[in-house]
PDB file of C-alpha atoms in Angstrom:
ATOM      1  CA  MET A 168       0.103  -0.258   0.011  1.00 92.00           C
ATOM      2  CA  ARG A 169       1.223   3.603  -0.826  1.00 95.00           C
ATOM      3  CA  LEU A 170       0.220   6.542   1.513  1.00 96.00           C
ATOM      4  CA  VAL A 171       0.375   9.845   0.397  1.00 97.00           C
ATOM      5  CA  ILE A 172      -0.451  13.198   1.925  1.00 97.00           C
ATOM      6  CA  ALA A 173      -0.438  16.164  -0.239  1.00 97.00           C
ATOM      7  CA  ARG A 174      -1.935  19.446  -1.073  1.00 97.00           C
ATOM      8  CA  CYS A 175      -3.981  18.301  -4.499  1.00 97.00           C
ATOM      9  CA  SER A 176      -7.125  19.169  -6.432  1.00 97.00           C
ATOM     10  CA  VAL A 177      -8.909  16.000  -7.768  1.00 96.00           C
ATOM     11  CA  ASP A 178     -11.163  16.082 -10.904  1.00 95.00           C
ATOM     12  CA  TYR A 179     -13.398  13.270 -12.011  1.00 93.00           C
ATOM     13  CA  ALA A 180     -14.361  12.849 -15.819  1.00 89.00           C
ATOM     14  CA  GLY A 181     -16.872   9.896 -16.578  1.00 83.00           C
ATOM     15  CA  ARG A 182     -20.685   9.409 -16.275  1.00 77.00           C
ATOM     16  CA  LEU A 183     -20.658  12.705 -14.437  1.00 80.00           C
ATOM     17  CA  THR A 184     -17.947  15.060 -13.816  1.00 86.00           C
ATOM     18  CA  ALA A 185     -16.794  16.593 -10.315  1.00 90.00           C
ATOM     19  CA  HIS A 186     -14.110  18.658  -8.885  1.00 94.00           C
ATOM     20  CA  LEU A 187     -12.226  18.995  -5.509  1.00 94.00           C
ATOM     21  CA  PRO A 188     -10.753  21.959  -4.841  1.00 96.00           C
ATOM     22  CA  SER A 189      -7.257  22.202  -3.520  1.00 96.00           C
ATOM     23  CA  ALA A 190      -6.868  21.048   0.090  1.00 96.00           C
ATOM     24  CA  PRO A 191      -4.483  18.754   2.342  1.00 96.00           C
ATOM     25  CA  ARG A 192      -5.725  15.002   1.388  1.00 96.00           C
ATOM     26  CA  LEU A 193      -4.790  11.338   2.117  1.00 96.00           C
ATOM     27  CA  ILE A 194      -4.421   9.373  -0.970  1.00 96.00           C
ATOM     28  CA  LEU A 195      -4.260   5.576  -0.994  1.00 95.00           C
ATOM     29  CA  VAL A 196      -2.982   3.215  -3.617  1.00 95.00           C
ATOM     30  CA  LYS A 197      -3.609  -0.160  -2.901  1.00 91.00           C
ATOM     31  CA  ALA A 198      -2.093  -3.675  -4.072  1.00 87.00           C
ATOM     32  CA  ASP A 199      -5.347  -4.436  -5.981  1.00 85.00           C
ATOM     33  CA  GLY A 200      -4.848  -1.238  -8.028  1.00 87.00           C
ATOM     34  CA  SER A 201      -7.564   1.064  -6.327  1.00 91.00           C
ATOM     35  CA  VAL A 202      -7.081   4.800  -5.726  1.00 95.00           C
ATOM     36  CA  SER A 203      -9.097   6.409  -3.351  1.00 94.00           C
ATOM     37  CA  ILE A 204      -8.798   9.902  -1.811  1.00 96.00           C
ATOM     38  CA  HIS A 205      -9.549  10.972   1.736  1.00 95.00           C
ATOM     39  CA  ALA A 206     -10.424  13.832   3.815  1.00 93.00           C
ATOM     40  CA  ASP A 207      -9.763  14.034   7.839  1.00 90.00           C
ATOM     41  CA  ASP A 208     -13.530  14.451   8.684  1.00 85.00           C
ATOM     42  CA  ARG A 209     -15.145  11.681   6.559  1.00 72.00           C
ATOM     43  CA  ALA A 210     -14.489   8.365   8.582  1.00 71.00           C
ATOM     44  CA  TYR A 211     -13.832   5.524   6.096  1.00 74.00           C
ATOM     45  CA  LYS A 212     -15.438   6.785   3.112  1.00 83.00           C
ATOM     46  CA  PRO A 213     -13.270   8.439   0.696  1.00 90.00           C
ATOM     47  CA  LEU A 214     -14.321  11.704  -1.202  1.00 91.00           C
ATOM     48  CA  ASN A 215     -13.486  10.003  -4.317  1.00 92.00           C
ATOM     49  CA  TRP A 216     -11.873   6.725  -5.546  1.00 90.00           C
ATOM     50  CA  MET A 217     -11.543   4.500  -8.723  1.00 90.00           C
ATOM     51  CA  SER A 218     -12.180   0.941  -8.326  1.00 87.00           C
ATOM     52  CA  PRO A 219     -10.114  -1.875  -9.617  1.00 86.00           C
ATOM     53  CA  PRO A 220      -9.100  -2.701 -12.534  1.00 87.00           C
ATOM     54  CA  CYS A 221      -7.636   0.777 -13.272  1.00 91.00           C
ATOM     55  CA  SER A 222      -4.176   2.151 -14.179  1.00 93.00           C
ATOM     56  CA  LEU A 223      -2.258   4.901 -12.593  1.00 95.00           C
ATOM     57  CA  LYS A 224       0.032   7.104 -14.703  1.00 95.00           C
ATOM     58  CA  GLU A 225       2.380   9.636 -12.799  1.00 95.00           C
ATOM     59  CA  GLY A 226       2.950  12.686 -15.262  1.00 94.00           C
ATOM     60  CA  THR A 227       6.495  13.645 -16.314  1.00 92.00           C
ATOM     61  CA  GLY A 228       7.973  16.837 -17.720  1.00 91.00           C
ATOM     62  CA  ASP A 229       5.111  19.355 -17.894  1.00 90.00           C
ATOM     63  CA  GLN A 230       2.764  17.015 -16.481  1.00 92.00           C
ATOM     64  CA  GLU A 231       4.708  16.355 -13.377  1.00 93.00           C
ATOM     65  CA  GLY A 232       3.167  15.986 -10.415  1.00 94.00           C
ATOM     66  CA  VAL A 233      -0.368  15.104 -12.115  1.00 96.00           C
ATOM     67  CA  TRP A 234      -1.475  11.403 -11.462  1.00 96.00           C
ATOM     68  CA  THR A 235      -3.971  10.167 -13.986  1.00 96.00           C
ATOM     69  CA  VAL A 236      -6.196   7.141 -13.176  1.00 95.00           C
ATOM     70  CA  VAL A 237      -8.354   5.394 -15.644  1.00 95.00           C
ATOM     71  CA  ASN A 238     -10.641   2.467 -15.350  1.00 91.00           C
ATOM     72  CA  LYS A 239     -11.816  -0.257 -17.914  1.00 88.00           C
ATOM     73  CA  ALA A 240     -14.710   1.853 -19.013  1.00 88.00           C
ATOM     74  CA  GLY A 241     -12.321   4.895 -19.532  1.00 91.00           C
ATOM     75  CA  GLU A 242     -13.251   6.985 -16.637  1.00 92.00           C
ATOM     76  CA  LYS A 243     -10.520   9.178 -15.408  1.00 94.00           C
ATOM     77  CA  LEU A 244      -9.709  10.456 -11.930  1.00 95.00           C
ATOM     78  CA  ILE A 245      -6.946  13.415 -12.247  1.00 96.00           C
ATOM     79  CA  ILE A 246      -5.015  14.491  -9.283  1.00 97.00           C
ATOM     80  CA  THR A 247      -3.027  17.460  -9.412  1.00 97.00           C
ATOM     81  CA  MET A 248      -0.342  17.618  -6.754  1.00 96.00           C
ATOM     82  CA  GLU A 249       0.736  20.859  -5.561  1.00 96.00           C
ATOM     83  CA  GLU A 250       2.798  19.902  -2.221  1.00 96.00           C
ATOM     84  CA  VAL A 251       3.585  16.402  -1.299  1.00 96.00           C
ATOM     85  CA  LEU A 252       3.813  16.239   2.580  1.00 96.00           C
ATOM     86  CA  HIS A 253       4.616  12.445   2.976  1.00 96.00           C
ATOM     87  CA  ASP A 254       4.836   9.392   0.362  1.00 96.00           C
ATOM     88  CA  SER A 255       5.612   5.992   1.741  1.00 96.00           C
ATOM     89  CA  SER A 256       4.696   2.309   0.753  1.00 94.00           C
ATOM     90  CA  HIS A 257       4.180  -0.652   2.774  1.00 91.00           C
ATOM     91  CA  GLU A 258       3.834  -4.267   2.315  1.00 88.00           C
ATOM     92  CA  LEU A 259       0.976  -5.538   4.180  1.00 85.00           C
ATOM     93  CA  GLY A 260       1.051  -9.226   2.801  1.00 79.00           C
ATOM     94  CA  VAL A 261      -2.019 -11.301   2.721  1.00 72.00           C
ATOM     95  CA  ASP A 262      -4.906 -10.454   5.020  1.00 70.00           C
ATOM     96  CA  PRO A 263      -6.534 -13.122   6.973  1.00 65.00           C
ATOM     97  CA  GLY A 264      -9.742 -11.717   6.859  1.00 61.00           C
ATOM     98  CA  LEU A 265     -12.450 -10.948   9.682  1.00 56.00           C
ATOM     99  CA  ILE A 266     -12.816 -13.296  12.349  1.00 55.00           C
ATOM    100  CA  LYS A 267     -16.440 -13.566  13.184  1.00 53.00           C
ATOM    101  CA  ASP A 268     -17.086 -14.038  17.216  1.00 51.00           C
ATOM    102  CA  GLY A 269     -18.999 -17.215  18.213  1.00 51.00           C
ATOM    103  CA  VAL A 270     -22.640 -16.097  17.548  1.00 71.00           C
ATOM    104  CA  GLU A 271     -21.824 -15.231  14.014  1.00 81.00           C
ATOM    105  CA  ALA A 272     -19.880 -18.152  13.114  1.00 83.00           C
ATOM    106  CA  HIS A 273     -22.492 -20.431  14.616  1.00 86.00           C
ATOM    107  CA  LEU A 274     -25.139 -18.420  13.194  1.00 88.00           C
ATOM    108  CA  GLN A 275     -23.450 -19.101   9.794  1.00 90.00           C
ATOM    109  CA  GLU A 276     -23.264 -22.880  10.591  1.00 90.00           C
ATOM    110  CA  LEU A 277     -26.818 -23.223  11.332  1.00 90.00           C
ATOM    111  CA  LEU A 278     -28.094 -21.196   8.355  1.00 92.00           C
ATOM    112  CA  ALA A 279     -26.094 -23.232   6.136  1.00 92.00           C
ATOM    113  CA  ASP A 280     -27.187 -26.543   7.488  1.00 91.00           C
ATOM    114  CA  ARG A 281     -30.791 -25.267   7.056  1.00 88.00           C
ATOM    115  CA  ILE A 282     -30.504 -22.884   3.892  1.00 92.00           C
ATOM    116  CA  GLU A 283     -33.979 -24.052   3.052  1.00 86.00           C
ATOM    117  CA  THR A 284     -35.584 -21.531   5.622  1.00 80.00           C
ATOM    118  CA  LEU A 285     -34.333 -18.713   3.494  1.00 89.00           C
ATOM    119  CA  GLY A 286     -37.090 -19.913   1.049  1.00 87.00           C
ATOM    120  CA  GLU A 287     -38.585 -23.053  -0.705  1.00 90.00           C
ATOM    121  CA  GLY A 288     -36.133 -24.362  -3.220  1.00 92.00           C
ATOM    122  CA  TYR A 289     -32.902 -22.506  -1.727  1.00 94.00           C
ATOM    123  CA  THR A 290     -29.746 -24.971  -1.764  1.00 95.00           C
ATOM    124  CA  LEU A 291     -26.191 -24.450  -0.494  1.00 95.00           C
ATOM    125  CA  ILE A 292     -23.297 -24.243  -2.811  1.00 95.00           C
ATOM    126  CA  ARG A 293     -20.809 -23.521   0.182  1.00 93.00           C
ATOM    127  CA  ARG A 294     -19.868 -21.676   3.142  1.00 93.00           C
ATOM    128  CA  GLU A 295     -17.074 -19.246   3.219  1.00 92.00           C
ATOM    129  CA  TYR A 296     -16.921 -18.907  -0.645  1.00 94.00           C
ATOM    130  CA  MET A 297     -13.539 -17.218  -1.242  1.00 92.00           C
ATOM    131  CA  THR A 298     -13.031 -14.044  -3.331  1.00 89.00           C
ATOM    132  CA  ALA A 299     -10.074 -11.869  -4.071  1.00 87.00           C
ATOM    133  CA  ILE A 300     -11.143  -9.813  -0.922  1.00 88.00           C
ATOM    134  CA  GLY A 301     -12.283 -12.265   1.793  1.00 89.00           C
ATOM    135  CA  PRO A 302     -14.703 -15.335   2.220  1.00 92.00           C
ATOM    136  CA  VAL A 303     -18.366 -14.656   1.433  1.00 94.00           C
ATOM    137  CA  ASP A 304     -20.233 -16.315   4.359  1.00 94.00           C
ATOM    138  CA  ILE A 305     -22.738 -18.211   2.267  1.00 96.00           C
ATOM    139  CA  LEU A 306     -22.969 -18.848  -1.278  1.00 97.00           C
ATOM    140  CA  CYS A 307     -26.226 -20.584  -2.367  1.00 96.00           C
ATOM    141  CA  ARG A 308     -29.013 -20.625  -5.113  1.00 95.00           C
ATOM    142  CA  ASP A 309     -32.378 -19.805  -4.969  1.00 95.00           C
ATOM    143  CA  ALA A 310     -35.575 -21.890  -6.278  1.00 93.00           C
ATOM    144  CA  SER A 311     -34.848 -20.466  -9.918  1.00 94.00           C
ATOM    145  CA  GLY A 312     -31.141 -21.239  -9.919  1.00 94.00           C
ATOM    146  CA  ALA A 313     -30.031 -17.791  -9.354  1.00 96.00           C
ATOM    147  CA  THR A 314     -26.835 -17.200  -7.224  1.00 97.00           C
ATOM    148  CA  VAL A 315     -27.373 -15.639  -3.909  1.00 97.00           C
ATOM    149  CA  ALA A 316     -24.485 -14.456  -1.451  1.00 97.00           C
ATOM    150  CA  VAL A 317     -25.379 -14.068   2.003  1.00 96.00           C
ATOM    151  CA  GLU A 318     -23.295 -11.893   4.387  1.00 95.00           C
ATOM    152  CA  ILE A 319     -24.051 -12.826   8.142  1.00 93.00           C
ATOM    153  CA  LYS A 320     -23.528 -10.413  11.117  1.00 92.00           C
ATOM    154  CA  ARG A 321     -24.698 -10.222  14.884  1.00 88.00           C
ATOM    155  CA  ARG A 322     -25.679  -6.864  14.591  1.00 90.00           C
ATOM    156  CA  GLY A 323     -26.367  -5.518  11.056  1.00 93.00           C
ATOM    157  CA  GLU A 324     -24.975  -2.017  10.463  1.00 94.00           C
ATOM    158  CA  ILE A 325     -23.951   0.052   7.257  1.00 94.00           C
ATOM    159  CA  ASP A 326     -20.426  -1.479   6.965  1.00 93.00           C
ATOM    160  CA  GLY A 327     -21.776  -4.812   6.727  1.00 93.00           C
ATOM    161  CA  VAL A 328     -23.779  -3.680   3.731  1.00 95.00           C
ATOM    162  CA  GLU A 329     -21.065  -2.130   2.260  1.00 94.00           C
ATOM    163  CA  GLN A 330     -18.924  -5.395   2.788  1.00 94.00           C
ATOM    164  CA  LEU A 331     -21.658  -7.326   0.869  1.00 96.00           C
ATOM    165  CA  THR A 332     -21.779  -4.874  -1.733  1.00 95.00           C
ATOM    166  CA  ARG A 333     -17.958  -5.206  -2.484  1.00 94.00           C
ATOM    167  CA  TYR A 334     -18.534  -9.124  -2.722  1.00 95.00           C
ATOM    168  CA  LEU A 335     -21.291  -8.777  -5.076  1.00 96.00           C
ATOM    169  CA  GLU A 336     -19.478  -6.556  -7.262  1.00 94.00           C
ATOM    170  CA  LEU A 337     -16.498  -9.343  -7.346  1.00 93.00           C
ATOM    171  CA  LEU A 338     -18.964 -12.069  -7.749  1.00 95.00           C
ATOM    172  CA  ASN A 339     -20.883 -10.377 -10.695  1.00 94.00           C
ATOM    173  CA  ARG A 340     -17.573 -10.313 -12.510  1.00 93.00           C
ATOM    174  CA  ASP A 341     -17.607 -14.369 -12.398  1.00 92.00           C
ATOM    175  CA  PRO A 342     -20.001 -15.429 -15.673  1.00 92.00           C
ATOM    176  CA  HIS A 343     -20.383 -18.790 -14.117  1.00 92.00           C
ATOM    177  CA  LEU A 344     -22.150 -17.290 -11.161  1.00 94.00           C
ATOM    178  CA  ALA A 345     -23.904 -13.867 -12.563  1.00 95.00           C
ATOM    179  CA  PRO A 346     -25.854 -12.647 -11.824  1.00 96.00           C
ATOM    180  CA  VAL A 347     -25.348 -12.582  -8.111  1.00 96.00           C
ATOM    181  CA  ARG A 348     -28.043 -10.798  -5.840  1.00 96.00           C
ATOM    182  CA  GLY A 349     -27.542 -10.393  -1.991  1.00 96.00           C
ATOM    183  CA  VAL A 350     -29.038 -11.175   1.201  1.00 96.00           C
ATOM    184  CA  PHE A 351     -27.865  -9.370   4.333  1.00 96.00           C
ATOM    185  CA  ALA A 352     -28.689 -11.446   7.394  1.00 93.00           C
ATOM    186  CA  ALA A 353     -28.517 -10.581  11.227  1.00 91.00           C
ATOM    187  CA  GLN A 354     -30.134 -10.894  14.494  1.00 90.00           C
ATOM    188  CA  GLU A 355     -30.493  -7.037  14.521  1.00 92.00           C
ATOM    189  CA  ILE A 356     -30.529  -4.786  11.377  1.00 94.00           C
ATOM    190  CA  LYS A 357     -30.237  -0.978  12.075  1.00 94.00           C
ATOM    191  CA  PRO A 358     -32.533   1.256  10.107  1.00 94.00           C
ATOM    192  CA  GLN A 359     -29.841   2.983   7.815  1.00 94.00           C
ATOM    193  CA  ALA A 360     -28.409  -0.411   7.211  1.00 95.00           C
ATOM    194  CA  ARG A 361     -32.151  -1.806   6.054  1.00 95.00           C
ATOM    195  CA  VAL A 362     -32.304   1.418   3.700  1.00 95.00           C
ATOM    196  CA  LEU A 363     -28.989   1.348   2.157  1.00 95.00           C
ATOM    197  CA  ALA A 364     -29.487  -2.534   1.397  1.00 95.00           C
ATOM    198  CA  GLY A 365     -32.910  -1.931  -0.040  1.00 94.00           C
ATOM    199  CA  ASP A 366     -31.474   0.641  -2.467  1.00 94.00           C
ATOM    200  CA  ARG A 367     -28.795  -1.575  -3.435  1.00 94.00           C
ATOM    201  CA  GLY A 368     -31.207  -4.223  -4.203  1.00 95.00           C
ATOM    202  CA  MET A 369     -30.329  -6.384  -1.429  1.00 96.00           C
ATOM    203  CA  ASP A 370     -32.895  -8.270   0.560  1.00 95.00           C
ATOM    204  CA  CYS A 371     -32.617  -8.207   4.580  1.00 95.00           C
ATOM    205  CA  VAL A 372     -33.269 -11.300   6.822  1.00 92.00           C
ATOM    206  CA  VAL A 373     -33.804 -11.050  10.620  1.00 92.00           C
ATOM    207  CA  LEU A 374     -32.278 -14.332  12.200  1.00 87.00           C
ATOM    208  CA  ASP A 375     -33.548 -15.732  15.516  1.00 85.00           C
ATOM    209  CA  TYR A 376     -30.604 -17.675  16.771  1.00 79.00           C
ATOM    210  CA  ASP A 377     -32.830 -19.860  18.859  1.00 79.00           C
ATOM    211  CA  ALA A 378     -35.047 -20.382  16.374  1.00 81.00           C
ATOM    212  CA  LEU A 379     -32.279 -21.555  13.879  1.00 80.00           C
ATOM    213  CA  ARG A 380     -30.953 -23.973  16.857  1.00 78.00           C
ATOM    214  CA  GLY A 381     -34.503 -25.126  16.877  1.00 72.00           C
ATOM    215  CA  ILE A 382     -35.627 -23.977  20.338  1.00 49.00           C
ATOM    216  CA  GLU A 383     -38.528 -22.132  19.036  1.00 44.00           C
ATOM    217  CA  ASP A 384     -40.383 -21.192  15.837  1.00 46.00           C
ATOM    218  CA  ASP A 385     -38.326 -22.222  12.991  1.00 44.00           C
ATOM    219  CA  LYS A 386     -39.217 -19.314  10.757  1.00 46.00           C
ATOM    220  CA  LEU A 387     -36.802 -16.607   9.631  1.00 49.00           C
ATOM    221  CA  ARG A 388     -38.863 -13.164   9.444  1.00 50.00           C
ATOM    222  CA  LEU A 389     -38.187 -11.522   6.063  1.00 51.00           C
ATOM    223  CA  PHE A 390     -38.604  -7.707   5.481  1.00 49.00           C
TER     224      PHE A 390
END
């Protein structure tokens, strides 16, 4: 990963145009080729970004200090450096991924064993289906044969929806799986997460831990 802190301006040209005026910002260039620009007041969400696959070209001569990032659709992110305050690269290696707590791991196991509770005709493909950015909790097929990716959380919040979004983006590049839709499942789903999931075409499922274990009603509540 390359970390650059610089006073810069940023222009995006693609389906729309956007401009960030000159200001100090953090630029992340990751090993997967993605480039993102961050401010100091936006938590984890970047001001602008380019998802992989994309290419980064650093200008020379009259264009020195100008970075041009181009994705496969021809969209461009142009970063004009005025002053570089920090520039370093770090080898992070392969990340082991998020280790779920005992409840989440058990929910995954129970739902995989009783996948038909998501709907009649559902069949399991596999648990922990690996992608380039980590494993999808459950990959299955619905009654029509369409592929479904399920992300399981104990408490469903916006970051979980974002995680499932990234998985779906990758899975839908595989012609053997596409089209893939998402199901966001949790014991409790926050209202903001539910709205974001719905906006992105995902179903939300509230999981009853005891019901999955067969202690009470064995039905999931679908919303």
